Amino acid sequence: GRSQDGVQFQEYAVLKELNLRGGYLWLSHSPQLQSQMNIRVDCGTPEHPNHIVVRASVVHCDVGRDKDRVGVGVTFIDETENAFPLD
C-alpha cells in the first residue's frame, strides 16, 4: 500500500472480514484513502501452500482502540477484460 505521507509499505495483517466486493483488515500503517494496494491471501495448507493476490482500493480508515492499529476497508478492483457488473 501507500501511507498517508506517500511512502509505500508492505506488512502482514489479518483479514477481519471478506466478501465478494471487498474486505476489512487491521494494519499498523494508515493508507491514503482511494489509494490502491495488492492484498495477498494465503489460502493453502502447510503441505500445499497457495495464495491469491487481489487488487483493492482503500475506501475507509479508522484508528482502533489501541492507537497502533488502523481499521481499513477496501473494495476489490476487477481488472479482467470481461468484468461482470456488480449490480
Tab-separated table of C-alpha atoms in Angstrom:
chain	number	residue	atom	x	y	z
A	1	GLY	CA	0.000	0.000	0.000
A	2	ARG	CA	0.844	3.679	0.172
A	3	SER	CA	0.801	5.514	3.519
A	4	GLN	CA	-0.634	8.976	4.249
A	5	ASP	CA	2.755	10.576	3.524
A	6	GLY	CA	3.023	8.763	0.175
A	7	VAL	CA	5.595	6.160	1.212
A	8	GLN	CA	4.995	2.594	0.023
A	9	PHE	CA	4.644	-0.084	2.699
A	10	GLN	CA	4.260	-3.835	2.961
A	11	GLU	CA	3.073	-5.727	6.023
A	12	TYR	CA	1.369	-8.887	7.222
A	13	ALA	CA	-2.150	-8.410	8.542
A	14	VAL	CA	-5.227	-10.391	9.473
A	15	LEU	CA	-8.142	-10.007	7.112
A	16	LYS	CA	-11.028	-9.481	9.526
A	17	GLU	CA	-13.903	-9.604	7.035
A	18	LEU	CA	-14.045	-10.753	3.435
A	19	ASN	CA	-16.832	-10.775	0.854
A	20	LEU	CA	-17.096	-10.683	-2.934
A	21	ARG	CA	-16.788	-6.901	-3.132
A	22	GLY	CA	-14.156	-6.132	-0.522
A	23	GLY	CA	-12.867	-6.658	2.972
A	24	TYR	CA	-11.763	-5.141	6.270
A	25	LEU	CA	-8.340	-5.555	7.826
A	26	TRP	CA	-6.199	-4.155	10.636
A	27	LEU	CA	-2.898	-2.524	9.642
A	28	SER	CA	-0.121	-0.774	11.537
A	29	HIS	CA	0.146	1.754	8.673
A	30	SER	CA	-2.533	4.280	7.771
A	31	PRO	CA	-3.021	4.119	3.986
A	32	GLN	CA	-4.211	7.008	1.842
A	33	LEU	CA	-7.917	6.986	1.020
A	34	GLN	CA	-8.565	5.977	-2.600
A	35	SER	CA	-5.033	4.555	-2.899
A	36	GLN	CA	-4.663	1.096	-4.357
A	37	MET	CA	-2.964	-1.905	-2.834
A	38	ASN	CA	-2.332	-5.550	-3.558
A	39	ILE	CA	-3.655	-7.945	-0.938
A	40	ARG	CA	-2.169	-11.420	-0.822
A	41	VAL	CA	-4.403	-14.018	0.784
A	42	ASP	CA	-2.687	-17.228	1.895
A	43	CYS	CA	-5.266	-19.975	1.421
A	44	GLY	CA	-3.294	-23.176	1.266
A	45	THR	CA	-2.038	-25.621	3.851
A	46	PRO	CA	1.499	-26.122	5.152
A	47	GLU	CA	1.771	-29.185	2.921
A	48	HIS	CA	0.331	-27.405	-0.145
A	49	PRO	CA	0.925	-23.641	0.162
A	50	ASN	CA	-1.177	-21.475	-2.134
A	51	HIS	CA	-2.219	-17.833	-2.329
A	52	ILE	CA	-4.234	-15.370	-4.360
A	53	VAL	CA	-3.472	-11.697	-4.935
A	54	VAL	CA	-6.312	-9.210	-5.331
A	55	ARG	CA	-6.114	-5.526	-6.185
A	56	ALA	CA	-8.067	-3.241	-3.856
A	57	SER	CA	-8.902	0.428	-3.350
A	58	VAL	CA	-8.907	1.929	0.164
A	59	VAL	CA	-12.375	3.301	0.987
A	60	HIS	CA	-12.294	3.652	4.789
A	61	CYS	CA	-9.737	4.113	7.578
A	62	ASP	CA	-10.310	4.395	11.325
A	63	VAL	CA	-7.998	4.202	14.323
A	64	GLY	CA	-8.523	1.186	16.552
A	65	ARG	CA	-8.806	1.092	20.348
A	66	ASP	CA	-5.076	0.594	20.570
A	67	LYS	CA	-3.634	3.512	18.670
A	68	ASP	CA	-1.046	1.411	16.815
A	69	ARG	CA	-3.691	-0.264	14.589
A	70	VAL	CA	-5.828	1.184	11.798
A	71	GLY	CA	-9.004	-0.491	10.548
A	72	VAL	CA	-9.002	-0.364	6.740
A	73	GLY	CA	-11.974	-1.030	4.488
A	74	VAL	CA	-11.200	-1.931	0.878
A	75	THR	CA	-13.170	-2.544	-2.284
A	76	PHE	CA	-11.752	-5.073	-4.706
A	77	ILE	CA	-10.880	-3.967	-8.245
A	78	ASP	CA	-11.799	-6.318	-11.075
A	79	GLU	CA	-9.081	-5.908	-13.697
A	80	THR	CA	-10.309	-8.613	-16.042
A	81	GLU	CA	-11.359	-7.645	-19.552
A	82	ASN	CA	-14.828	-9.147	-19.214
A	83	ALA	CA	-15.688	-7.983	-15.711
A	84	PHE	CA	-19.237	-8.707	-14.655
A	85	PRO	CA	-21.279	-5.768	-13.320
A	86	LEU	CA	-21.819	-5.931	-9.563
A	87	ASP	CA	-25.367	-4.525	-9.683
